[in-house]
């Protein structure tokens, strides 16, 4: 690995945390102090965004290697290193994270009233954990960030959440943790195999682990078991049917900011993990389990969409829509071709934008009405026309209308999947219809029809702050919809690299190798 | 005098040990339970002495001295605890002592 | 300049849209429709001028050079998938462009009058402009994805405009229905696109044409491609089985119905089939399906139209029926005839719709033809132009409708893909068309008013009577102050009336300029069936005129006297009921698809998701808790129980180990 | 091969080096004696002098142990004690634990009207017992150390002598503990009978030489010894005493038990166990049987400890079950140790971390405990973060650490432990262990829910009170260590690394002549 002397990535990762710690020192017993602490958090997140832009500028799209890499010994006796690096896939997820955080902070400006200081500190700490997860090039470091992320998320849901917040927070924590612990066991196994096979000692460095060869063949061969351990952990995060039931609870109960981060970034870690770990580590098992995974993804799409359709709680609807949309990501990844994979990564970004937008919008009316039941609303378009415009655009993005970002992702995923399995692609494409169904039903119930109730009649349209929160997202919707090349060009090399084990020649050579030198346990 | 064979003595020791153990299990009076524990320890002592004699090695006998001392200390402490218990609970019946559970 | 064609309406959309948004941000004061409409009309008008100039340029150039192309930017580029945002202006798209911008401009003008009293005309005109922009992208797109962008975009605008008066839940639902049904079709489109890409590796029309001609592809694949795309067409162009949205779409303002649901958007299916005629031509099976569906839809919709009483509903079913004609044409390989009918239909149907709009406007939002009658005197100008449209669609020579329809009927009969059966269905439809259009015309304009005509001094009333969701009640109480529409509305009608009358000239059989013009871009016209003689054409033409006249005459017989009509209705009561309920197709779909799916979703959610999946997850927790409770119950506080368990552990460990070691 | 005997050092003629090794023992012994003397003068009006003396003695012990870490291993008292790096680390750990408990318990005792100077003396004596036990290679010495430690703790557990629960806990612990000691002692007697020595290492070597791999006497003896240990670490089914005793004992004593006591037993077990397995004293069948016993025991212990803890509402009792669960994890490490590359380093590291985080947690619990150890029901903790954010934060960190969430030391320790178990091929046991720790996370989080996510309940015993500064200081120090070891554990891991050559069995085989 080309180890650079720059520590830009470290700055990027730890800046929010440091900022959070500094922010905790601001006395907040006065109104101005309170405001200062909010402002400080906002500035902190904006500075982080600026740093991530610097990272973007220094990124070289031509190289598939981890860039801006940092490599320091950390726990040498266990082969653990402090290793950061960025490639074309994590670059965009990092930018998504740094992009969404200021928006999230701004969105909670007025809706969060208790323990303000701690709230913003937790959001910033969460940002650190998220960035760390995307940038870690070491399995231990990755896992550390991955699990550590749960702590701020747990508090965000548990303290600032809705009525059932404690149940939701617990479920979120335990569900995710249970899945990831199995992954931990698998990581151990891999690191140990590395040592056995190379005789070099332990290593948690990802490229080292990629070289480990694990016996495959059969649905319960070692490689398949490891695959399952990893995949279940990531599938829970995605969340892939049938491991999704934590999501509606967590989404509904979380405060707006929590839902946005959850949907916008956390779910992406599942997809990211699949690309970063599962694909390069277990090529044989991936091929073996390709069809089951594709089927699950397809089921997730239709299942999530159908259930979203009959929801009465807006937030729950959006939550189930996430299940549906993230099903596409799994399909794109397991289509195992560049088109699908590009689509999957793009879909992650798009979903990050559109679902965040939906949650923000739901949060905005929740702030006004303190209800999320669709039946409590009606004809909101009339009283909140600007809100209606924003809602419509985000909704279209979510429904994957051409010209918005969502279309590009779904189009490429389905096209990629079509090349792998036409039947499944046809089923998956049902999501295109169902997506429109549940979104339009929701839009009609909430926004259209006669204005019901006095409370609805008195609603105020978006404030300037709220417009400022939404406008970046709306711009992103169209920018990503019309100029996906801007995004593709930086991720292409990395995506191609991640699919190397699945190219035809690789299949042939790995078979040949297996025949030549059987792996001895 | 025909020496008693070692296995016989050992079996005897084991018997005493398990009688002590049984006492711990069965008796409801704490004082008797403490006596049963003493019995177990004495069975051990006897075992050690037997082995010591059989192997012609002084270590076992040396250990017995330690054990006697410790057993005495243990009994003393045990009796102290029983007195404290009796003061508050007015009973030494183990069946009555079930506040802590679950 | 080519880019300007869709860009200009887009600019209009942006201006009106931001005007609206900023206006709302500042409290949303009403603005005059003339200002907003003026901007919108100016942009679409300019777009028309651009299209016209380019068309003239095309006319002036060599036949090989009649394609203009501009790539605006690179849209999607990922590996093998390269989709530049290309606009291509050729013979086919030029015609559509002219129709869209031309008829569009007229409808914009009409809307200034029609929407004069709307709360936020900027919004309406912004949507209208946006629609035009998307529609132009649809017909100008140089590749399938770009076309699809327009395709979905017009669907969106259709949704927005149908549910424009969204405070009425029915209208909001109608929009939703349109969007969702269209989406079903789009699914087919999407899959067809995928299959094309995986088969040919390109989605660009020009490249595809080359590839299709050079690459041998199995007929099965080609048929699949064509049928998938045709599914998309059935959605967008309201064919069986996806036609159900179009009649509901009449919930939108009438100019919208004229523009989107008659003249332009609904014909995009025909555009698509014509554009890809080189593919359809290779798949006789697909063509057969297209023709059958087209013919069936034409007849089916016409039967429903007979029994409708809502003036717009009649026109809507008539549109569905006419679209069926166009597909019939395409299905028998006569793409040029299809396109020809698109054009003439755009004129006379827009005319009819706007005429109906004028009537509705004059009648203060009354749409039921049973409550009309005798408008001939009250709205003389509208009556006149409507009559032209009526005769055109009924197929009376020499009006345009006759020319294009007759062409289709002939091809349905004579083409190698055609048959007598198709011709019979087509002819039957023609008769029905003439019948129900005459019925509509008679009930609306002739006879005596079947409503209370308000006193002239009641005139002040109409100023506030144009609100969209009121007016019905007013009419009943005060009577209706029927008035002729203002010039801004009548003028476009007059233009369209002229066009409806003369447009047939471009496609006169055997010397059709249109066919010649379109020849390079469409698949070759089909050969005639060997048994068909050329003289038959004249015979058939006579038959079709006769049919039209019979239809009209029958309508006059029945509806000229309302008592006859009543008697007729009671005689055929059950049929009338079925027809007026549209063959219960909506109910059928609702019972067969929507309800079960909804029930399934509810079961999936309330039972499967909550009681099964989540239950399993939670039961893991419960199991832990139960084990904990068990462990806890063991911990009963008895010292001697503890000791006993220890003994048990002791014995089992020692026993197991010694046994394990020594046996 | 000539029979191996240990070369005894000159009787009572201790070399300077041996004296140096004994200094910490003298410090603790001297400190406790001095404290006893002082308490005679202060029987009516206790002052700070007794705890100060004891703490100074502990600190002196630590200070004199530190330079010994790098010293070569030495045998003491005819090989009955072994002084090596392992001993030094163990002693430091015990002394730190004892010192910390002493430090934060004074305020607790004052609050509870329990200020009796014997408390400190007993802590010191118990610590002395641990130090002896951890250094022993001889079963008799182990027994002595164990009894010294246990008897002191019996008294400490029943220290609230006017409280029925405390009394009950004391007597239960006493009866069961004594019985277990007797079993262990019986095992020692059998071991002696089989090998002719009570020294573990010598016995192991004799076992090899005489080919006693299948000797029933030896195996039965070892099993009895093992069971004695399993009782002390509260492994299923010998765990029943622990929840009751932990609940009944005064909070700092519980803290002391779960840290010092448990660490001492584990370290001793490690020494005994590794000396038996580092040389193949037993036949493969016997080894397998032992492993199976440990496997099942570890699995049951992890599972039962965690699930039973789910049901608890008293934080002390909950931590007791948690302690059982952690014993299960440690057994996994113990089982894996012999086959793992890192040997028992992971177990040792885990013990250290476990001690630190529990010290911190019990410091907080002692600070929270109201008169009669009330206020420790979960509901009483509701909304603690609002009134005492610092205290709540400290407790939360310890709980996260016990649950094994990064970036706390609890995660690192668990990571290392399970990692080494994987190396030993115990994949399924590790899978079980991680699933159990997922279950376990629930009850730790439940406490955090009370601390942060619920409003304070009116009428809770925790109304107006201030946490003691000593406890907070202790907890703060522990938090710093927990985070430091969680984020940068490399130095500690390096320090506590036991290479195959430094197995905790000590250098005995190497010391023995003939090798």
XYZ file of N, CA and C in Angstrom, chain A residues 167 171, chain C residues 610 613-623:
42
model
N -37.915 0.760 23.552
C -38.037 -0.516 22.849
C -37.284 -0.466 21.528
N -34.028 -2.597 20.433
C -34.120 -3.508 19.303
C -33.023 -3.200 18.292
N -45.543 -8.717 11.422
C -45.590 -8.475 12.862
C -45.673 -9.780 13.645
N -42.471 -12.765 11.340
C -41.045 -12.423 11.291
C -40.596 -11.761 12.583
N -41.318 -10.709 12.930
C -40.900 -9.993 14.120
C -41.075 -10.863 15.354
N -42.117 -11.694 15.318
C -42.374 -12.584 16.447
C -41.198 -13.538 16.636
N -40.685 -14.033 15.515
C -39.548 -14.947 15.621
C -38.383 -14.239 16.290
N -38.148 -13.026 15.828
C -37.051 -12.261 16.418
C -37.294 -12.064 17.907
N -38.496 -11.616 18.203
C -38.776 -11.330 19.602
C -38.795 -12.609 20.429
N -39.204 -13.707 19.787
C -39.275 -14.929 20.567
C -37.877 -15.389 20.964
N -36.865 -14.979 20.186
C -35.505 -15.281 20.630
C -35.260 -14.603 21.966
N -35.699 -13.363 22.040
C -35.579 -12.645 23.298
C -36.425 -13.301 24.371
N -37.639 -13.702 23.994
C -38.509 -14.338 24.964
C -37.891 -15.630 25.479
N -37.317 -16.389 24.525
C -36.704 -17.643 24.931
C -35.615 -17.379 25.952
